Backbone as numpy.savetxt, mean C-alpha at the origin, in Angstrom:
# Nx Ny Nz CAx CAy CAz Cx Cy Cz
-17.30 -8.67 -9.62 -16.45 -8.97 -8.48 -15.14 -8.22 -8.62
-14.66 -7.68 -7.50 -13.43 -6.89 -7.49 -12.31 -7.71 -6.89
-11.16 -7.63 -7.51 -9.98 -8.28 -6.95 -8.80 -7.32 -6.96
-8.09 -7.28 -5.85 -6.82 -6.58 -5.77 -5.77 -7.64 -5.43
-4.75 -7.73 -6.23 -3.76 -8.78 -6.05 -2.39 -8.16 -5.86
-1.79 -8.41 -4.68 -0.47 -7.88 -4.38 0.61 -8.88 -4.77
1.79 -8.35 -5.02 2.97 -9.18 -5.20 4.18 -8.36 -4.81
5.31 -9.06 -4.60 6.56 -8.35 -4.37 7.09 -8.38 -2.96
6.35 -8.97 -2.03 6.87 -9.04 -0.67 8.05 -9.99 -0.56
8.65 -10.05 0.61 9.77 -10.95 0.81 10.57 -10.56 2.04
11.76 -11.12 2.13 12.64 -10.86 3.26 13.88 -10.14 2.80
14.25 -9.09 3.52 15.45 -8.32 3.21 16.14 -7.95 4.50
17.37 -7.51 4.38 18.10 -7.02 5.54 17.89 -5.52 5.69
18.18 -5.02 6.85 18.08 -3.58 7.12 18.85 -2.80 6.06
18.18 -1.76 5.56 18.78 -0.92 4.52 18.44 -1.36 3.12
17.81 -2.52 2.98 17.46 -3.04 1.67 16.21 -2.39 1.09
15.85 -2.85 -0.10 14.71 -2.30 -0.82 13.81 -3.43 -1.33
12.54 -3.09 -1.47 11.55 -3.97 -2.08 10.55 -3.10 -2.83
9.94 -3.67 -3.86 8.85 -2.99 -4.54 7.63 -3.89 -4.54
6.55 -3.36 -4.02 5.27 -4.07 -4.02 4.44 -3.60 -5.19
3.66 -4.53 -5.74 2.74 -4.20 -6.82 1.33 -4.63 -6.43
0.36 -3.89 -6.91 -1.05 -4.23 -6.68 -1.81 -4.02 -7.97
-2.33 -5.11 -8.51 -3.09 -5.04 -9.75 -4.57 -5.23 -9.45
-5.38 -4.35 -10.03 -6.82 -4.39 -9.83 -7.51 -5.07 -11.01
-8.49 -5.90 -10.69 -9.30 -6.55 -11.72 -10.76 -6.49 -11.28
-11.63 -6.42 -12.26 -13.05 -6.37 -11.92 -13.58 -4.96 -11.94
-14.71 -4.78 -11.32 -15.46 -3.54 -11.44 -15.22 -2.61 -10.26
-14.01 -2.05 -10.19 -13.79 -0.98 -9.20 -14.16 0.32 -9.91
-15.23 0.90 -9.50 -15.72 2.09 -10.19 -15.16 3.34 -9.56
-14.32 4.00 -10.33 -13.83 5.31 -9.94 -13.35 5.38 -8.49
-12.33 4.63 -8.14 -11.79 4.76 -6.78 -11.30 6.18 -6.56
-11.50 6.67 -5.38 -11.01 8.00 -5.04 -9.56 7.97 -4.58
-9.21 6.89 -3.90 -7.84 6.75 -3.41 -7.42 5.29 -3.51
-6.15 5.09 -3.79 -5.53 3.77 -3.76 -4.42 3.82 -2.74
-4.32 2.79 -1.94 -3.41 2.89 -0.78 -2.64 1.61 -0.54
-1.61 1.76 0.25 -0.89 0.64 0.88 -1.08 0.79 2.38
-1.50 -0.29 2.99 -1.81 -0.32 4.41 -1.08 -1.52 5.01
-0.43 -1.33 6.14 0.32 -2.44 6.73 -0.19 -2.77 8.13
0.08 -4.00 8.52 -0.27 -4.44 9.86 0.90 -5.22 10.44
1.66 -4.59 11.34 2.76 -5.30 12.00 2.20 -6.36 12.93
3.00 -7.34 13.31 2.53 -8.38 14.23 2.04 -7.77 15.53
0.85 -8.13 15.94 0.31 -7.66 17.21 -0.10 -6.21 17.24
-0.14 -5.56 16.10 -0.48 -4.14 16.06 -1.65 -3.88 15.12
-2.15 -2.65 15.18 -3.26 -2.28 14.32 -2.78 -1.93 12.92
-3.69 -1.93 12.00 -3.37 -1.54 10.64 -3.05 -0.06 10.54
-2.12 0.26 9.67 -1.63 1.63 9.51 -1.58 1.97 8.02
-2.17 3.08 7.64 -2.08 3.52 6.25 -0.70 4.14 6.05
0.07 3.62 5.13 1.44 4.14 4.95 1.56 5.04 3.73
0.77 4.80 2.69 0.88 5.63 1.49 -0.42 5.58 0.71
-0.77 6.72 0.13 -2.01 6.85 -0.63 -1.73 7.64 -1.90
-2.44 7.28 -2.97 -2.30 8.01 -4.22 -3.68 8.18 -4.85
-3.89 9.29 -5.51 -5.12 9.46 -6.29 -4.95 8.75 -7.64
-6.02 8.29 -8.24 -5.90 7.52 -9.48 -5.18 8.25 -10.61
-5.26 9.57 -10.62 -4.54 10.33 -11.63 -3.03 10.34 -11.36
-2.66 9.98 -10.13 -1.26 10.07 -9.74 -0.85 11.47 -9.33
-1.80 12.40 -9.35 -1.46 13.78 -9.09 -1.20 14.12 -7.64
-1.73 13.31 -6.74 -1.55 13.58 -5.31 -1.14 12.32 -4.59
-0.19 12.48 -3.68 0.27 11.37 -2.85 0.32 11.82 -1.40
0.16 10.86 -0.52 0.17 11.13 0.91 0.94 9.99 1.58
1.69 10.34 2.62 2.50 9.34 3.30 2.35 9.45 4.81
2.42 8.29 5.46 2.51 8.29 6.90 3.88 8.79 7.33
3.94 9.38 8.52 5.20 9.97 8.99 6.32 8.95 9.07
5.99 7.71 9.39 7.03 6.70 9.61 7.72 6.27 8.31
7.14 6.59 7.16 7.72 6.11 5.90 8.10 7.25 4.95
7.82 8.48 5.35 8.14 9.62 4.48 9.61 9.62 4.10
9.88 9.94 2.85 11.23 10.05 2.30 11.93 8.70 2.12
11.25 7.60 2.51 11.81 6.26 2.28 10.95 5.46 1.31
9.64 5.67 1.36 8.70 4.92 0.51 8.14 5.85 -0.55
7.87 5.30 -1.72 7.25 6.07 -2.80 6.12 5.26 -3.40
4.95 5.87 -3.48 3.80 5.23 -4.12 3.66 5.80 -5.52
3.31 4.92 -6.46 3.14 5.36 -7.85 2.04 4.51 -8.49
1.65 4.91 -9.70 0.56 4.21 -10.37 0.83 4.16 -11.86
0.41 3.05 -12.47 0.45 2.89 -13.92 -0.96 2.47 -14.35
-1.74 3.43 -14.79 -3.13 3.15 -15.12 -3.26 2.23 -16.35
-2.26 2.21 -17.20 -2.32 1.32 -18.37 -2.28 -0.15 -17.95
-1.77 -0.39 -16.73 -1.68 -1.75 -16.21 -2.61 -1.99 -15.04
-3.44 -0.98 -14.71 -4.32 -1.09 -13.53 -3.53 -1.48 -12.29
-2.35 -0.92 -12.15 -1.44 -1.34 -11.09 -0.90 -0.13 -10.35
-0.86 -0.22 -9.02 -0.11 0.77 -8.27 0.99 0.07 -7.47
2.00 0.83 -7.14 3.24 0.28 -6.61 3.62 0.97 -5.31
4.44 0.27 -4.53 5.07 0.88 -3.36 6.55 0.53 -3.41
7.36 1.51 -3.71 8.81 1.33 -3.65 9.27 1.63 -2.24
9.91 0.65 -1.61 10.33 0.79 -0.22 11.85 0.73 -0.17
12.46 1.82 0.25 13.91 1.90 0.38 14.29 2.10 1.84
15.55 1.87 2.13 16.08 2.05 3.49 15.20 1.35 4.51
14.89 0.11 4.24 13.97 -0.63 5.10 14.56 -0.87 6.47
13.68 -0.85 7.47 14.05 -1.04 8.87 13.29 -2.22 9.43
13.80 -2.82 10.50 13.05 -3.95 11.11 11.61 -3.57 11.48
11.39 -2.32 11.87 10.04 -1.91 12.24 9.10 -1.78 11.04
9.62 -1.94 9.84 8.75 -2.00 8.65 8.17 -3.39 8.43
8.63 -4.36 9.22 8.12 -5.72 9.11 6.62 -5.74 9.37
5.87 -6.28 8.41 4.41 -6.27 8.51 3.81 -7.04 7.34
2.53 -7.31 7.46 1.76 -7.72 6.30 1.30 -6.44 5.60
1.57 -6.34 4.31 1.21 -5.17 3.54 0.02 -5.50 2.64
-0.98 -4.62 2.72 -2.19 -4.79 1.92 -2.34 -3.60 0.98
-2.80 -3.86 -0.24 -3.26 -2.74 -1.04 -4.77 -2.62 -0.85
-5.26 -1.41 -1.01 -6.67 -1.14 -0.75 -7.17 -0.01 -1.63
-8.47 0.02 -1.83 -9.10 1.07 -2.62 -10.26 1.67 -1.85
-10.36 2.99 -1.94 -11.43 3.73 -1.26 -12.25 4.40 -2.35
-13.56 4.17 -2.32 -14.39 4.62 -3.44 -15.21 5.86 -3.12
-14.99 6.45 -1.93 -15.71 7.68 -1.61 -14.81 8.59 -0.80
-15.36 9.73 -0.44 -14.62 10.71 0.35 -15.04 10.71 1.81
-15.75 9.68 2.23 -16.22 9.62 3.61 -15.09 9.23 4.53
-14.87 10.01 5.58 -13.85 9.68 6.56 -12.45 10.01 6.06
-11.50 9.78 6.95 -10.11 10.12 6.65 -9.43 9.06 5.79
-8.61 9.52 4.84 -7.87 8.56 4.04 -6.79 7.86 4.83
-6.53 8.34 6.05 -5.56 7.68 6.92 -6.22 6.67 7.86
-7.53 6.47 7.72 -8.26 5.52 8.54 -8.49 4.24 7.74
-7.83 3.14 8.11 -7.98 1.90 7.32 -9.42 1.41 7.20
-10.25 1.73 8.17 -11.63 1.22 8.15 -12.48 1.86 7.06
-11.99 2.93 6.45 -12.77 3.61 5.41 -12.51 3.05 4.02
-11.60 2.07 3.90 -11.29 1.49 2.60 -12.24 0.35 2.28
-12.66 0.30 1.02 -13.74 -0.58 0.62 -13.27 -1.92 0.05
-12.14 -1.92 -0.61 -11.64 -3.14 -1.24 -10.20 -3.38 -0.78
-9.88 -4.66 -0.57 -8.59 -5.05 -0.03 -8.01 -6.21 -0.82
-6.68 -6.22 -0.92 -6.00 -7.39 -1.42 -5.81 -8.40 -0.30
-5.16 -9.50 -0.65 -4.99 -10.59 0.32 -3.79 -10.37 1.23
-2.92 -9.45 0.87 -1.75 -9.15 1.68 -0.51 -9.85 1.19
0.62 -9.19 1.41 1.93 -9.77 1.11 2.86 -9.44 2.27
3.63 -10.43 2.71 4.47 -10.27 3.89 5.79 -9.60 3.52
6.17 -8.63 4.32 7.49 -8.00 4.23 8.18 -8.20 5.57
9.38 -8.79 5.52 10.16 -9.04 6.73 11.53 -8.41 6.56
11.90 -7.56 7.51 13.19 -6.89 7.48 14.00 -7.35 8.70
15.13 -7.93 8.44 15.96 -8.44 9.53 17.12 -7.50 9.80
17.54 -7.48 11.05 18.64 -6.58 11.44 19.98 -7.24 11.25
């Protein structure tokens, strides 16, 4: 059984920072990509950041470039999302996810195979 467990969400004011963590447990075999995906209230899910397990490649959605940083610590089976300069439009449920193949776009949330339970991020103005 595979588990992805997020932590680190919360409430901050505009311009603040938060760091999300996602720890993997169980039999995730050779994920191709690890990601953070968010879903704002009343909106569709959006892939905001992706990293390869080696940490050698990262990808970001346009709305978070230069503000968010994804990283990984394989010794802890954990990947992170450092979020700086937060804006009210960043308010969403944030999920970590793992994609175990190369089928489809890494920016398409439906192609991810494993999901965490989500952690809420709220940014107030």
